[in-house]
Short mmCIF file of C-alpha atoms and ligand atoms in Angstrom, two decimals:
data_model
loop_
_atom_site.label_atom_id
_atom_site.label_comp_id
_atom_site.label_asym_id
_atom_site.label_seq_id
_atom_site.Cartn_x
_atom_site.Cartn_y
_atom_site.Cartn_z
CA MET A 7 73.39 -208.90 80.40
CA GLN A 8 76.68 -207.99 78.75
CA VAL A 9 78.75 -209.97 81.86
CA THR A 10 78.02 -212.70 83.74
CA ARG A 11 80.26 -212.96 86.39
CA VAL A 12 81.57 -209.62 88.17
CA LEU A 13 84.25 -208.96 91.05
CA ILE A 14 83.14 -205.92 92.90
CA SER A 15 86.31 -204.89 95.68
CA GLY A 16 85.32 -202.81 98.65
CA ALA A 17 81.52 -203.51 100.76
CA GLY A 18 81.13 -199.88 101.20
CA ILE A 19 78.06 -198.10 100.00
CA GLY A 20 78.97 -197.71 96.24
CA GLY A 21 79.95 -201.48 96.24
CA LEU A 22 77.33 -202.82 97.84
CA ALA A 23 75.22 -200.78 95.75
CA ALA A 24 76.76 -202.00 92.41
CA ALA A 25 76.74 -205.43 93.61
CA THR A 26 72.54 -205.52 94.31
CA ALA A 27 72.34 -203.51 91.12
CA LEU A 28 73.92 -206.20 88.98
CA ALA A 29 72.77 -208.82 91.36
CA ARG A 30 69.35 -208.01 90.39
CA ARG A 31 69.90 -208.02 86.40
CA GLY A 32 71.02 -211.68 86.97
CA VAL A 33 74.88 -210.96 86.97
CA GLN A 34 77.06 -213.68 89.46
CA VAL A 35 78.41 -211.09 91.71
CA ASP A 36 81.35 -211.85 94.16
CA VAL A 37 82.23 -209.07 96.74
CA VAL A 38 85.48 -208.80 98.67
CA GLU A 39 86.30 -206.69 101.47
CA GLN A 40 88.79 -206.06 103.88
CA ARG A 41 86.99 -205.60 107.08
CA PRO A 42 86.84 -208.59 109.22
CA ASN A 43 83.13 -208.39 109.23
CA SER A 44 80.07 -206.26 107.94
CA ASP A 45 80.14 -203.80 111.16
CA VAL A 46 81.19 -199.93 110.22
CA LEU A 47 82.09 -197.12 112.12
CA GLY A 48 80.24 -193.77 111.74
CA VAL A 49 77.61 -190.86 112.58
CA GLY A 50 75.29 -189.92 110.16
CA ILE A 51 74.92 -189.46 107.09
CA ASN A 52 72.90 -187.45 104.29
CA GLN A 53 71.44 -188.73 101.32
CA PRO A 54 69.42 -186.00 99.14
CA ALA A 55 66.99 -186.95 96.50
CA ASN A 56 69.15 -187.74 93.83
CA SER A 57 70.82 -190.50 96.11
CA LEU A 58 67.25 -191.35 97.29
CA ARG A 59 66.88 -192.09 93.45
CA ALA A 60 69.84 -194.74 92.89
CA LEU A 61 68.41 -196.37 96.67
CA ARG A 62 65.08 -196.06 94.99
CA ALA A 63 66.47 -198.11 91.32
CA LEU A 64 68.14 -200.52 93.94
CA GLY A 65 64.61 -201.21 95.65
CA VAL A 66 65.54 -200.17 99.32
CA LEU A 67 63.91 -196.70 99.19
CA ASP A 68 60.98 -197.27 101.57
CA GLU A 69 63.13 -198.90 104.05
CA VAL A 70 65.42 -195.91 103.93
CA LEU A 71 62.65 -193.27 104.22
CA ALA A 72 61.44 -195.81 107.42
CA THR A 73 64.38 -194.91 109.14
CA GLY A 74 65.64 -191.80 108.38
CA PHE A 75 64.52 -188.13 108.95
CA PRO A 76 63.65 -186.29 106.28
CA PHE A 77 64.23 -182.57 105.62
CA ASP A 78 63.57 -180.07 102.48
CA ARG A 79 65.83 -176.90 103.54
CA THR A 80 68.95 -175.51 104.65
CA SER A 81 69.44 -172.64 107.19
CA PHE A 82 72.42 -170.72 107.93
CA TYR A 83 73.44 -168.60 111.26
CA ASP A 84 76.68 -167.15 111.97
CA TRP A 85 78.19 -168.55 115.12
CA GLN A 86 76.36 -166.51 117.82
CA GLY A 87 73.12 -168.17 116.10
CA ALA A 88 71.93 -165.34 114.14
CA PRO A 89 70.02 -165.79 111.69
CA ILE A 90 71.40 -165.56 107.85
CA VAL A 91 69.73 -167.18 105.48
CA ASP A 92 67.02 -170.06 105.26
CA CYS A 93 66.96 -171.68 101.54
CA LEU A 94 64.12 -174.20 100.92
CA SER A 95 65.85 -177.15 98.88
CA ALA A 96 65.24 -177.29 95.51
CA LEU A 97 65.97 -181.17 95.32
CA GLY A 98 63.48 -183.85 95.77
CA GLY A 99 59.52 -183.62 93.98
CA ASP A 100 59.03 -187.40 93.67
CA VAL A 101 61.15 -188.38 96.59
CA PRO A 102 61.72 -185.84 99.95
CA ALA A 103 64.73 -183.42 99.19
CA ASN A 104 66.87 -185.30 101.98
CA THR A 105 67.00 -187.73 103.96
CA ALA A 106 69.50 -188.26 106.97
CA LEU A 107 70.09 -191.82 108.72
CA SER A 108 73.21 -193.57 110.30
CA ARG A 109 75.68 -194.70 108.30
CA ARG A 110 75.66 -197.80 110.15
CA ALA A 111 71.62 -198.03 109.07
CA LEU A 112 72.48 -197.25 105.38
CA HIS A 113 75.02 -200.06 105.40
CA GLY A 114 72.47 -202.82 107.21
CA ILE A 115 70.11 -201.60 104.47
CA LEU A 116 72.47 -201.85 101.60
CA THR A 117 73.93 -205.33 102.72
CA ALA A 118 70.99 -207.14 103.30
CA ALA A 119 69.67 -205.67 99.77
CA ALA A 120 73.00 -207.24 98.01
CA GLU A 121 72.66 -210.45 99.83
CA ARG A 122 69.24 -210.65 99.11
CA ALA A 123 70.07 -210.36 95.33
CA GLY A 124 72.24 -213.34 95.56
CA THR A 125 75.69 -211.67 95.93
CA LYS A 126 78.18 -213.12 97.69
CA ILE A 127 80.47 -211.23 100.12
CA THR A 128 83.44 -212.35 101.63
CA TYR A 129 84.96 -210.54 104.62
CA GLY A 130 88.70 -209.98 105.42
CA THR A 131 89.92 -210.84 102.04
CA THR A 132 91.35 -208.66 99.10
CA VAL A 133 92.67 -209.13 95.50
CA GLU A 134 96.59 -210.08 96.00
CA ASP A 135 97.12 -210.33 91.68
CA LEU A 136 94.96 -209.58 88.76
CA VAL A 137 95.78 -210.57 85.32
CA ASP A 138 93.69 -209.40 82.55
CA THR A 139 94.30 -212.02 79.57
CA ASP A 140 92.13 -209.68 76.86
CA GLU A 141 89.57 -212.56 77.20
CA ARG A 142 89.34 -212.42 81.55
CA LEU A 143 90.65 -211.36 84.78
CA GLU A 144 91.98 -214.22 86.34
CA VAL A 145 91.84 -212.48 90.00
CA THR A 146 93.76 -214.06 93.11
CA PHE A 147 92.60 -213.23 96.40
CA SER A 148 94.63 -212.84 99.67
CA ASP A 149 93.30 -216.18 100.99
CA ARG A 150 94.75 -217.80 97.68
CA ARG A 151 91.79 -218.71 95.88
CA THR A 152 91.68 -217.74 92.34
CA GLU A 153 88.41 -216.89 89.96
CA SER A 154 88.38 -215.41 86.28
CA TYR A 155 85.68 -212.69 85.99
CA ASP A 156 84.55 -210.50 82.98
CA LEU A 157 85.13 -207.19 84.70
CA VAL A 158 86.59 -206.29 88.24
CA VAL A 159 85.05 -202.92 89.55
CA GLY A 160 87.03 -201.57 92.74
CA PHE A 161 84.85 -199.33 94.93
CA GLU A 162 87.70 -199.45 97.97
CA GLY A 163 87.14 -195.68 99.28
CA LEU A 164 90.20 -193.11 99.05
CA ARG A 165 92.91 -195.39 99.98
CA SER A 166 92.31 -198.01 97.31
CA ARG A 167 94.79 -200.79 95.83
CA LEU A 168 92.71 -201.00 92.88
CA ARG A 169 93.20 -197.62 91.62
CA ARG A 170 97.30 -197.18 92.54
CA ARG A 171 97.44 -201.02 91.08
CA LEU A 172 96.23 -199.34 87.05
CA PHE A 173 97.16 -195.85 87.57
CA GLY A 174 99.99 -195.72 89.79
CA THR A 175 100.59 -193.53 92.86
CA GLY A 176 99.63 -190.07 91.78
CA TYR A 177 96.23 -190.11 92.65
CA ASP A 178 96.34 -190.73 95.97
CA PRO A 179 94.29 -188.70 97.96
CA VAL A 180 95.52 -185.25 99.55
CA PHE A 181 94.59 -184.10 102.57
CA THR A 182 92.72 -180.44 102.22
CA GLY A 183 94.03 -179.04 105.51
CA TYR A 184 90.74 -179.54 107.04
CA SER A 185 88.92 -181.98 109.41
CA VAL A 186 85.49 -182.42 110.53
CA TRP A 187 84.97 -183.35 114.28
CA ARG A 188 81.51 -185.52 114.83
CA LEU A 189 79.27 -186.53 117.48
CA THR A 190 75.75 -188.35 117.42
CA MET A 191 73.46 -186.24 120.24
CA PRO A 192 70.07 -185.87 121.19
CA ARG A 193 68.11 -184.21 119.13
CA PRO A 194 66.41 -180.61 120.19
CA ALA A 195 62.90 -180.47 119.30
CA ASP A 196 63.95 -177.05 117.19
CA VAL A 197 66.34 -179.17 114.91
CA THR A 198 64.58 -180.32 111.86
CA HIS A 199 66.50 -179.86 109.13
CA THR A 200 70.08 -178.73 108.56
CA MET A 201 71.48 -175.87 110.41
CA LEU A 202 74.98 -174.83 109.63
CA PHE A 203 76.68 -172.06 111.58
CA GLN A 204 79.45 -170.23 110.31
CA GLY A 205 82.66 -168.98 112.55
CA ASP A 206 85.67 -167.17 112.62
CA GLY A 207 87.67 -170.09 110.56
CA THR A 208 85.28 -172.77 110.84
CA LYS A 209 82.06 -173.85 110.55
CA ALA A 210 79.52 -176.25 112.85
CA GLY A 211 75.91 -177.24 112.23
CA VAL A 212 73.33 -179.91 113.15
CA ILE A 213 71.58 -182.35 111.09
CA PRO A 214 68.50 -184.70 112.35
CA LEU A 215 68.79 -188.05 112.11
CA SER A 216 65.53 -189.57 113.76
CA ALA A 217 63.07 -188.53 116.00
CA ASP A 218 66.04 -188.61 118.57
CA SER A 219 69.00 -188.09 117.51
CA MET A 220 70.72 -185.99 115.49
CA TYR A 221 74.57 -185.57 115.02
CA LEU A 222 76.90 -182.24 115.53
CA LEU A 223 79.44 -181.52 113.27
CA HIS A 224 82.31 -178.98 113.00
CA VAL A 225 84.78 -178.21 110.49
CA THR A 226 88.24 -176.98 111.07
CA ALA A 227 91.33 -176.62 109.47
CA GLU A 228 94.03 -178.56 111.07
CA PRO A 229 97.51 -178.18 109.46
CA GLY A 230 99.89 -181.19 108.89
CA ASN A 231 97.09 -183.58 109.20
CA PRO A 232 97.62 -184.33 113.51
CA GLN A 233 96.92 -187.70 114.42
CA ILE A 234 94.32 -186.99 117.46
CA PRO A 235 94.50 -189.71 120.13
CA GLU A 236 91.04 -191.70 120.85
CA ASN A 237 90.76 -190.40 124.05
CA ALA A 238 91.21 -187.34 123.74
CA LYS A 239 89.13 -186.18 120.86
CA ALA A 240 85.77 -185.30 122.99
CA ASP A 241 87.98 -182.89 125.01
CA LEU A 242 89.69 -181.29 121.56
CA LEU A 243 85.98 -180.72 120.19
CA VAL A 244 85.03 -178.58 123.11
CA GLU A 245 88.07 -176.77 122.91
CA ARG A 246 87.81 -176.39 119.21
CA LEU A 247 84.19 -175.02 119.83
CA ALA A 248 85.11 -172.26 122.42
CA GLY A 249 83.66 -169.21 121.19
CA TYR A 250 80.29 -170.59 119.35
CA GLY A 251 77.21 -169.19 121.20
CA GLY A 252 73.19 -169.96 120.86
CA LEU A 253 71.95 -173.54 119.86
CA VAL A 254 76.19 -175.03 119.40
CA GLY A 255 77.05 -173.30 122.42
CA GLU A 256 74.40 -175.03 124.19
CA LEU A 257 75.59 -178.84 123.01
CA ARG A 258 79.16 -177.87 123.33
CA ASP A 259 78.43 -177.43 126.86
CA THR A 260 77.14 -180.77 127.09
CA ILE A 261 79.78 -182.60 125.79
CA THR A 262 81.47 -185.35 127.93
CA PRO A 263 84.70 -186.65 127.48
CA SER A 264 84.00 -190.29 126.75
CA ASP A 265 81.54 -188.93 123.96
CA ALA A 266 82.45 -190.84 121.21
CA VAL A 267 83.62 -188.23 118.81
CA VAL A 268 84.35 -189.10 115.40
CA TYR A 269 87.34 -187.18 113.83
CA SER A 270 87.66 -187.32 110.14
CA PRO A 271 90.80 -185.73 107.71
CA LEU A 272 88.96 -184.07 104.52
CA SER A 273 90.47 -185.53 101.56
CA GLU A 274 89.97 -185.63 97.79
CA VAL A 275 90.61 -187.53 95.08
CA GLN A 276 91.13 -186.19 91.36
CA LEU A 277 91.00 -189.26 89.10
CA PRO A 278 91.10 -187.59 85.28
CA ALA A 279 88.37 -189.67 83.32
CA PRO A 280 88.43 -192.52 82.15
CA TRP A 281 88.93 -194.45 85.72
CA PHE A 282 88.79 -197.57 83.64
CA LYS A 283 91.60 -199.46 82.06
CA GLY A 284 91.03 -203.01 80.09
CA ARG A 285 88.12 -203.92 82.25
CA VAL A 286 89.03 -203.05 85.27
CA ILE A 287 87.38 -199.14 86.97
CA VAL A 288 87.36 -197.37 90.16
CA LEU A 289 84.68 -196.06 90.82
CA GLY A 290 83.25 -194.15 93.74
CA ASP A 291 85.62 -192.35 96.68
CA ALA A 292 88.63 -194.33 94.82
CA ALA A 293 88.09 -192.23 91.77
CA HIS A 294 86.52 -188.76 93.18
CA ALA A 295 86.39 -188.66 96.25
CA CYS A 296 85.38 -185.04 97.66
CA ALA A 297 84.61 -182.38 100.69
CA PRO A 298 81.58 -183.24 102.06
CA HIS A 299 80.00 -180.24 101.98
CA LEU A 300 77.49 -181.39 99.37
CA THR A 301 76.52 -184.16 101.08
CA GLN A 302 77.19 -185.86 97.65
CA GLY A 303 79.89 -188.25 97.96
CA ALA A 304 77.68 -191.41 99.00
CA GLY A 305 75.25 -189.90 96.69
CA MET A 306 77.45 -190.15 93.67
CA ALA A 307 79.32 -193.70 94.64
CA LEU A 308 75.52 -194.98 94.91
CA GLU A 309 74.68 -193.27 91.13
CA ASP A 310 78.22 -194.92 89.59
CA ALA A 311 76.97 -198.09 90.36
CA VAL A 312 73.28 -197.45 89.09
CA VAL A 313 74.63 -196.33 85.97
CA LEU A 314 77.22 -198.86 85.29
CA ALA A 315 74.54 -201.94 86.17
CA GLU A 316 71.98 -199.69 83.30
CA GLU A 317 75.18 -199.13 81.09
CA LEU A 318 75.94 -202.93 81.65
CA ALA A 319 72.45 -203.70 80.69
CA VAL A 320 72.57 -202.00 77.31
CA PRO A 321 71.78 -204.79 74.19
CA ASP A 322 74.47 -205.35 71.22
CA ARG A 323 77.04 -203.94 72.84
CA ASP A 324 80.23 -205.33 74.77
CA VAL A 325 81.90 -204.24 77.78
CA ASP A 326 84.65 -202.86 75.92
CA ALA A 327 82.01 -199.64 74.26
CA THR A 328 80.06 -199.74 77.25
CA LEU A 329 82.90 -198.15 79.79
CA PRO A 330 83.41 -195.40 77.94
CA ALA A 331 79.62 -194.79 77.51
CA PHE A 332 79.14 -194.91 81.38
CA MET A 333 82.36 -192.32 81.18
CA GLU A 334 80.49 -190.00 79.91
CA ARG A 335 77.32 -189.88 81.70
CA ARG A 336 79.17 -189.85 84.56
CA ARG A 337 82.24 -187.11 84.45
CA GLU A 338 79.95 -183.46 84.34
CA ARG A 339 77.69 -184.66 87.86
CA VAL A 340 81.10 -185.92 89.37
CA GLY A 341 83.14 -183.04 88.48
CA LEU A 342 80.75 -180.48 89.45
CA VAL A 343 79.92 -181.91 92.97
CA GLN A 344 83.80 -182.01 93.16
CA ASP A 345 84.60 -178.72 92.40
CA VAL A 346 81.36 -176.57 94.32
CA SER A 347 82.27 -179.24 97.57
CA HIS A 348 85.82 -177.89 97.41
CA GLN A 349 84.79 -174.18 96.95
CA ILE A 350 82.46 -174.12 100.01
CA LEU A 351 85.16 -175.69 102.15
CA VAL A 352 87.51 -173.32 101.44
CA GLY A 353 85.46 -170.30 101.14
CA GLU A 354 84.00 -170.79 104.39
CA MET A 355 87.35 -171.41 105.98
CA ALA A 356 88.61 -168.27 104.55
CA ILE A 357 86.03 -166.03 106.78
CA THR A 358 87.74 -164.54 109.50
CA ALA A 359 86.39 -162.73 112.41
CA ALA A 360 87.31 -159.17 110.61
CA THR A 361 85.57 -160.43 106.96
CA LEU A 362 82.69 -162.31 108.92
CA PRO A 363 80.07 -158.95 109.03
CA HIS A 364 80.60 -158.78 105.11
CA ALA A 365 80.90 -162.58 104.16
CA VAL A 366 76.56 -162.69 105.67
CA ALA A 367 75.69 -159.96 104.43
CA HIS A 368 77.47 -161.71 100.47
CA LEU A 369 76.35 -165.21 101.97
CA ARG A 370 72.79 -164.00 102.88
CA GLU A 371 72.84 -162.63 99.00
CA VAL A 372 74.19 -165.31 96.91
CA LEU A 373 73.91 -168.33 98.91
CA PRO A 374 69.83 -169.06 97.53
CA GLU A 375 70.74 -168.66 94.09
CA GLN A 376 73.77 -170.59 94.28
CA MET A 377 72.22 -173.75 96.25
CA ARG A 378 69.05 -173.33 93.78
CA GLN A 379 71.44 -173.59 90.75
CA THR A 380 73.50 -176.85 91.85
CA GLU A 381 70.07 -178.44 93.33
CA THR A 382 68.20 -177.65 89.98
CA PHE A 383 71.02 -179.29 88.30
CA LEU A 384 71.63 -182.24 90.56
CA ASN A 385 68.13 -182.93 90.61
CA GLN A 386 68.54 -183.39 86.94
CA PRO A 387 68.12 -187.54 85.86
CA PHE A 388 71.85 -189.19 86.44
C1 FAD B 25 83.14 -186.53 107.47
C2 FAD B 25 82.50 -186.94 105.97
C3 FAD B 25 81.04 -186.80 106.36
C4 FAD B 25 80.22 -187.42 104.85
N1 FAD B 25 79.26 -186.80 104.54
C5 FAD B 25 78.43 -187.52 103.95
C6 FAD B 25 77.23 -187.29 103.74
O1 FAD B 25 76.42 -186.18 104.82
N2 FAD B 25 76.01 -187.83 102.30
C7 FAD B 25 76.86 -188.24 101.78
O2 FAD B 25 76.35 -189.18 100.47
N3 FAD B 25 78.18 -188.88 101.59
C8 FAD B 25 78.90 -188.01 102.47
N4 FAD B 25 80.10 -188.74 102.96
C9 FAD B 25 81.06 -189.22 102.11
C10 FAD B 25 80.85 -190.28 102.13
O3 FAD B 25 81.08 -191.37 102.59
C11 FAD B 25 81.77 -191.37 100.81
O4 FAD B 25 81.24 -190.32 99.63
C12 FAD B 25 81.24 -192.72 100.11
O5 FAD B 25 81.39 -193.91 101.65
C13 FAD B 25 81.94 -193.44 99.23
O6 FAD B 25 81.69 -194.72 98.76
P1 FAD B 25 82.38 -195.50 98.29
O7 FAD B 25 81.67 -196.67 98.34
O8 FAD B 25 82.94 -195.29 97.28
O9 FAD B 25 83.81 -195.91 99.82
P2 FAD B 25 83.69 -196.57 101.30
O10 FAD B 25 82.39 -196.14 101.82
O11 FAD B 25 84.54 -195.67 101.74
O12 FAD B 25 83.75 -197.93 100.76
C14 FAD B 25 85.04 -199.13 100.68
C15 FAD B 25 85.29 -199.71 101.29
O13 FAD B 25 86.13 -200.50 100.68
C16 FAD B 25 86.60 -201.11 101.39
N5 FAD B 25 88.10 -201.34 100.71
C17 FAD B 25 89.29 -200.95 100.89
N6 FAD B 25 90.36 -201.06 99.99
C18 FAD B 25 89.60 -202.42 99.93
C19 FAD B 25 90.78 -203.53 99.74
N7 FAD B 25 92.39 -203.37 98.62
N8 FAD B 25 89.87 -204.84 99.14
C20 FAD B 25 88.54 -204.88 99.33
N9 FAD B 25 88.05 -203.83 100.07
C21 FAD B 25 88.66 -202.39 100.81
C22 FAD B 25 86.53 -200.67 102.68
O14 FAD B 25 87.18 -201.53 104.18
C23 FAD B 25 85.45 -200.24 102.38
O15 FAD B 25 84.38 -200.80 103.22
C24 FAD B 25 80.97 -187.90 103.87
C25 FAD B 25 82.30 -188.08 103.93
C26 FAD B 25 82.73 -188.09 105.10
C27 FAD B 25 85.17 -187.99 105.37
#
């Protein structure tokens, strides 16, 4: 390996994956995480085939498949439950097209894998200072320890401090104007794959997570990015779902004020390539957070992690040549995911009551081919 000692800041999905990928190749990896412990908040997370292949490279595919719910299609409906079109996924082959599971379960699997590989994870700790001496990176932590590394990787999510340190505040996350409301609920027997329901400037959906559970999602315009009080979330979700009939209407009518609704404003990060300076690189959401409409954000972070480890294992090359090579492998895939996810978000949200009938006809005509093209591309090796 071109590196012997690496620091990863952030024990989220990408950071844990990178730690596992590097430590399995014999690198000494330290991870620091600002959260006080390994616990994460979350609902469900879908892992499309390319994510599953990255998870296979980390040695955890069987655990993920044993935990999650596999499915191979997405069905589209209008907000009264009338079918629009059913799209068989072009993803998969050697792995399922999709497998959704609880985010907490995915974190648990990745944390265990990183620890098994020999990674040291320190919670409640952040990078306070970092000096690049050309030879080494001298890092001072919030607990006043200092250590030196060959490479520092920031998988710090949307509000990455390392990104700010390297590139300034010009690439802070930009709120899209839209948010997602999510709630884990019991799974009705007919929810066996992603079902999406196009409304009047909103979209709802259901994704199965296990034999017993699924999650309901609702994407809405939230101008001004309001703070939503915890105890108002369930009532507000019910209010936002007024007008939905069919399955979504039935699910809405079972929501109670004490239900644990997770509200997530949707923000994007567009850090131009290259995502590194010297031997410090930011990856995952810190570099390229996108709308969740292709369920590819974690997939891109997982791919970043696996590709970085592969490129650092190339013999007879040093890190300074490897980081540009890494960028070459990542730029196009990540750019496509960001662009397509954004277009889906704004396209769906622009549909009004007046344009819905026309939109339904248009979706029926173009969606299968658009999905096929995007998924065929994402199903290629990364
Ligand atoms: C509503 C919604 C639904 C989504 N659904 C899906 C889906 O179905 N499938 C999918 O693939 N993706 C999905 N995503 C995207 C996915 O969650 C992210 O792309 C993914 O979590 C990115 O991984 P990451 O490691 O880059 O960042 P994160 O998972 O956010 O991890 C960042 C970690 O860094 C820590 N951290 C932050 N700052 C510091 C610091 N200064 N020092 C130390 N630690 C720090 C954080 O506490 C956190 O643990 C969704 C996103 C949203 C908002």
